[in-house]
GROMACS .gro file of N, CA and C in nm:
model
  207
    1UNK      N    1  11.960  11.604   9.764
    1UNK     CA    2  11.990  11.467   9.797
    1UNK      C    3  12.018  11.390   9.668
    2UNK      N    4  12.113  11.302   9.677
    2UNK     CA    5  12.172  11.212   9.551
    2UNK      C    6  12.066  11.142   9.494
    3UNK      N    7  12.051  11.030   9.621
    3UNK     CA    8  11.944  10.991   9.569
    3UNK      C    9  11.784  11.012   9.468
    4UNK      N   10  11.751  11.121   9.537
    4UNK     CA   11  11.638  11.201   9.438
    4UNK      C   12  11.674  11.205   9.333
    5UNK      N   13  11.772  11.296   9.296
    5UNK     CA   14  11.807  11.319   9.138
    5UNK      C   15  11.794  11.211   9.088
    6UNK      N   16  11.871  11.118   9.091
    6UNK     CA   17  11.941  10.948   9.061
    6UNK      C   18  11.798  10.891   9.038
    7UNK      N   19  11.683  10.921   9.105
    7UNK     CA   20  11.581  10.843   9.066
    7UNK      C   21  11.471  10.874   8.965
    8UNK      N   22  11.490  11.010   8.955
    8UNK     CA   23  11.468  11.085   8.834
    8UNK      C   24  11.502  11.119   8.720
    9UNK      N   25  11.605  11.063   8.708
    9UNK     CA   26  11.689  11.036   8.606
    9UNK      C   27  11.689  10.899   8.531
   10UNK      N   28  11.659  10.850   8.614
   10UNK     CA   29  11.647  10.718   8.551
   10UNK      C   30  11.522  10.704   8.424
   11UNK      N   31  11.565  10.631   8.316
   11UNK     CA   32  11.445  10.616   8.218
   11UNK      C   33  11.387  10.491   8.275
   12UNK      N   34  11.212  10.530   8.223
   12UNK     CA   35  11.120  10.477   8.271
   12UNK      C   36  11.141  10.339   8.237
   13UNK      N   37  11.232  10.326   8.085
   13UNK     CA   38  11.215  10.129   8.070
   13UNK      C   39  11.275  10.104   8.119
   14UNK      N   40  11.371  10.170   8.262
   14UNK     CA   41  11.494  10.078   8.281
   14UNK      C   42  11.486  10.085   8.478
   15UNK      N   43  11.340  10.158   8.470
   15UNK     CA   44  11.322  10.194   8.624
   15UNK      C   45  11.280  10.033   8.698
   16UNK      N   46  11.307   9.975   8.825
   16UNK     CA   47  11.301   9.859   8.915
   16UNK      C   48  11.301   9.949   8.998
   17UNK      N   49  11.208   9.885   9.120
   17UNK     CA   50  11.243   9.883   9.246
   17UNK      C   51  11.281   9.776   9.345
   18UNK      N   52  11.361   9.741   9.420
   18UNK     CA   53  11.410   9.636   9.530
   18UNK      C   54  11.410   9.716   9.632
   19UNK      N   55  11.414   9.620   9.735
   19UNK     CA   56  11.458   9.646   9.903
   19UNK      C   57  11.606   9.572   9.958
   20UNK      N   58  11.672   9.520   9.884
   20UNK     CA   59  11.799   9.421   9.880
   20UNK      C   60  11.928   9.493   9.925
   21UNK      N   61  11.899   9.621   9.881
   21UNK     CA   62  12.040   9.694   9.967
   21UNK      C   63  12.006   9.695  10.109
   22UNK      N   64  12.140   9.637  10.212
   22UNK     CA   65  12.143   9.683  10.319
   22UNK      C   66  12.176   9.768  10.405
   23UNK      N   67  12.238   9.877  10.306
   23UNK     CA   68  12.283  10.007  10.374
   23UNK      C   69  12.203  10.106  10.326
   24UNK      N   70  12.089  10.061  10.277
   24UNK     CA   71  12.000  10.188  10.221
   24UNK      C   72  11.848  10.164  10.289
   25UNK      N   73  11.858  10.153  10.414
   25UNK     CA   74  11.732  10.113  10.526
   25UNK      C   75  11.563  10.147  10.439
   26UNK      N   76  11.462  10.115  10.442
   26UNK     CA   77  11.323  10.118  10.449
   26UNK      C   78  11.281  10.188  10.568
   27UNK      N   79  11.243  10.281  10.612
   27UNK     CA   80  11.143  10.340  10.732
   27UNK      C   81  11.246  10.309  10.830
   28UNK      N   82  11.379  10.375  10.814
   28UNK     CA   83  11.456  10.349  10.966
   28UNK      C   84  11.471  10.192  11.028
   29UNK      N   85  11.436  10.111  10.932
   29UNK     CA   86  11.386  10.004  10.984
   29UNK      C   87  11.563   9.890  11.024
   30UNK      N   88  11.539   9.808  11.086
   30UNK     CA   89  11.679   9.764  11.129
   30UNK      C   90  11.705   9.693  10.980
   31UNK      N   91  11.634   9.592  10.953
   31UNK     CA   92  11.697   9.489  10.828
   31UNK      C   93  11.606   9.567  10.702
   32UNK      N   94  11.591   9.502  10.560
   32UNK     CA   95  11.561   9.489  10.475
   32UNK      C   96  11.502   9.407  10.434
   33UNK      N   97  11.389   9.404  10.371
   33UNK     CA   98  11.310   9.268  10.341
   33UNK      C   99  11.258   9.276  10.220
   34UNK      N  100  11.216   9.195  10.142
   34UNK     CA  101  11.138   9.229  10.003
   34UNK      C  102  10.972   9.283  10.109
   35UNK      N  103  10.981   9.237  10.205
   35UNK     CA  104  10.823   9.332  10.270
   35UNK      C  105  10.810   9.477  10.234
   36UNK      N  106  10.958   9.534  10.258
   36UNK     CA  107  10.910   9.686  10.241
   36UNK      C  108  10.901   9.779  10.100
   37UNK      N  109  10.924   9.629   9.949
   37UNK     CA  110  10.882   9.690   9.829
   37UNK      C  111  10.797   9.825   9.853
   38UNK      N  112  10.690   9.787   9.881
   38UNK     CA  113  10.588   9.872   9.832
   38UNK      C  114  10.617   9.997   9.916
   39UNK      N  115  10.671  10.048  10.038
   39UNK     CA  116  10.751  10.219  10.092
   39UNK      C  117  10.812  10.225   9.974
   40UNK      N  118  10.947  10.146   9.895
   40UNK     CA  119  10.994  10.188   9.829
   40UNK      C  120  10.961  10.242   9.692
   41UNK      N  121  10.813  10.175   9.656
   41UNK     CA  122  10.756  10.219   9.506
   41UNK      C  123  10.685  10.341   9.573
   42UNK      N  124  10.606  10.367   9.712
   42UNK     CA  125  10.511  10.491   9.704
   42UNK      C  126  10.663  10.610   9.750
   43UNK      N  127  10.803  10.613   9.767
   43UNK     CA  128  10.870  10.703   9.791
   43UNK      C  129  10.928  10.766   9.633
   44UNK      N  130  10.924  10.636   9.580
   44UNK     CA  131  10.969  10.656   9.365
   44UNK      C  132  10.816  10.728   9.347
   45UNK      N  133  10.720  10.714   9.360
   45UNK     CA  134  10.607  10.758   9.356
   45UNK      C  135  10.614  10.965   9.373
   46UNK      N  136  10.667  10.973   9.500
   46UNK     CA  137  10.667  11.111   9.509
   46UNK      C  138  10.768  11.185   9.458
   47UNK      N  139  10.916  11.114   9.469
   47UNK     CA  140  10.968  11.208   9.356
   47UNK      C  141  10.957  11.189   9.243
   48UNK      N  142  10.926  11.100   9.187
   48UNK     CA  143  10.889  11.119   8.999
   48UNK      C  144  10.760  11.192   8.959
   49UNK      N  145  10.692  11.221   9.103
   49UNK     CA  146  10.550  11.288   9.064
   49UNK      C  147  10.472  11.183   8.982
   50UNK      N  148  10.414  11.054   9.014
   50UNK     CA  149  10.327  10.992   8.923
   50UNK      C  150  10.287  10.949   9.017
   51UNK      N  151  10.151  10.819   8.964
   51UNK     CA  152  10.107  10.759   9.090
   51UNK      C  153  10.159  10.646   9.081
   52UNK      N  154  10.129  10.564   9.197
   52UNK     CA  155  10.163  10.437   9.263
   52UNK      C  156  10.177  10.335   9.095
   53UNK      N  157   9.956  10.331   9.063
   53UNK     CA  158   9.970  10.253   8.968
   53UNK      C  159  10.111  10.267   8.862
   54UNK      N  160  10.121  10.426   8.795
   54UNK     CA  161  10.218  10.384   8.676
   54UNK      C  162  10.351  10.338   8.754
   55UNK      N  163  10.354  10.366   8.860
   55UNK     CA  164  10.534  10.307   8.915
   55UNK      C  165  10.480  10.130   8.873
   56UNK      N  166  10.386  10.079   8.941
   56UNK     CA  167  10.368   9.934   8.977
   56UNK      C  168  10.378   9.894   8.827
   57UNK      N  169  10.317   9.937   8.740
   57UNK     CA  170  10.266   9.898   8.590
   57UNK      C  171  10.419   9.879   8.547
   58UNK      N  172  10.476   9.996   8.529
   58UNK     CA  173  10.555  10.036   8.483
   58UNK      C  174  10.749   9.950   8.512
   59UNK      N  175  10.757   9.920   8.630
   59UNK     CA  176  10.843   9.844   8.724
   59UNK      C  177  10.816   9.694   8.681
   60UNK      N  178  10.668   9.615   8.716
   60UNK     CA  179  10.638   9.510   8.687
   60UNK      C  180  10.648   9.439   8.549
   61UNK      N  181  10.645   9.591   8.445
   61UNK     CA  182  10.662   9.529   8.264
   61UNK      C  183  10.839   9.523   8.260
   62UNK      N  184  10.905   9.606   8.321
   62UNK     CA  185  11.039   9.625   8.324
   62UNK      C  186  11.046   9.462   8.351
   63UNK      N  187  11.018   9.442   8.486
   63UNK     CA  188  11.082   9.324   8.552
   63UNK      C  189  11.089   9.202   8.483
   64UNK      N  190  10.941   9.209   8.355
   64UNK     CA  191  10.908   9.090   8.302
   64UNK      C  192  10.995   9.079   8.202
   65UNK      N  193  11.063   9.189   8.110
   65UNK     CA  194  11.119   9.217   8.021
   65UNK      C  195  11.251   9.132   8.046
   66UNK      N  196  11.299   9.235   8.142
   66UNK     CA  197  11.475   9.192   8.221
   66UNK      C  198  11.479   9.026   8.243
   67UNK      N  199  11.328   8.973   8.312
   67UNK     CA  200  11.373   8.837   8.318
   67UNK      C  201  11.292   8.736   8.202
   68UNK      N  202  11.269   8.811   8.139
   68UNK     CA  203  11.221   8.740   7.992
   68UNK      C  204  11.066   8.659   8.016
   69UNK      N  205  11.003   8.716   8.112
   69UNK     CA  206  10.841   8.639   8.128
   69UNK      C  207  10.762   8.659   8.027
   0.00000   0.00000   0.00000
């Protein structure tokens, strides 16, 4: 699957997660919401093989970086 690779590939300072695409569904789910962040960090979770925390740690210092907090 594309996706997998694509998310494994990605370097860690430059890894985000969103729910904002609407053709890339959460849990089959009809819409997209920032609700279903967190499926999307525990699914980055299993293919990068790490846990939850370093995705959250790791995503959240990105985010602060990108928007200068």
């Amino acid at each position: 699957m594309r996706c997998k690779s694509d998310v494994r590939g990605i370097p860690a300072d430059q890894l985000l997660v969103e729910t904002d695409s609407p053709y890339l569904r959460v849990l089959s789910k009809r819409d997209n919401t920032p609700a279903y962040v967190g499926e999307v960090a525990n699914t980055v979770t299993q293919i990068r093989k790490v846990t939850l925390r370093d995705i959250l740690r790791t995503t959240a210092e990105n985010g602060r970086r990108l928007y200068n907090l």
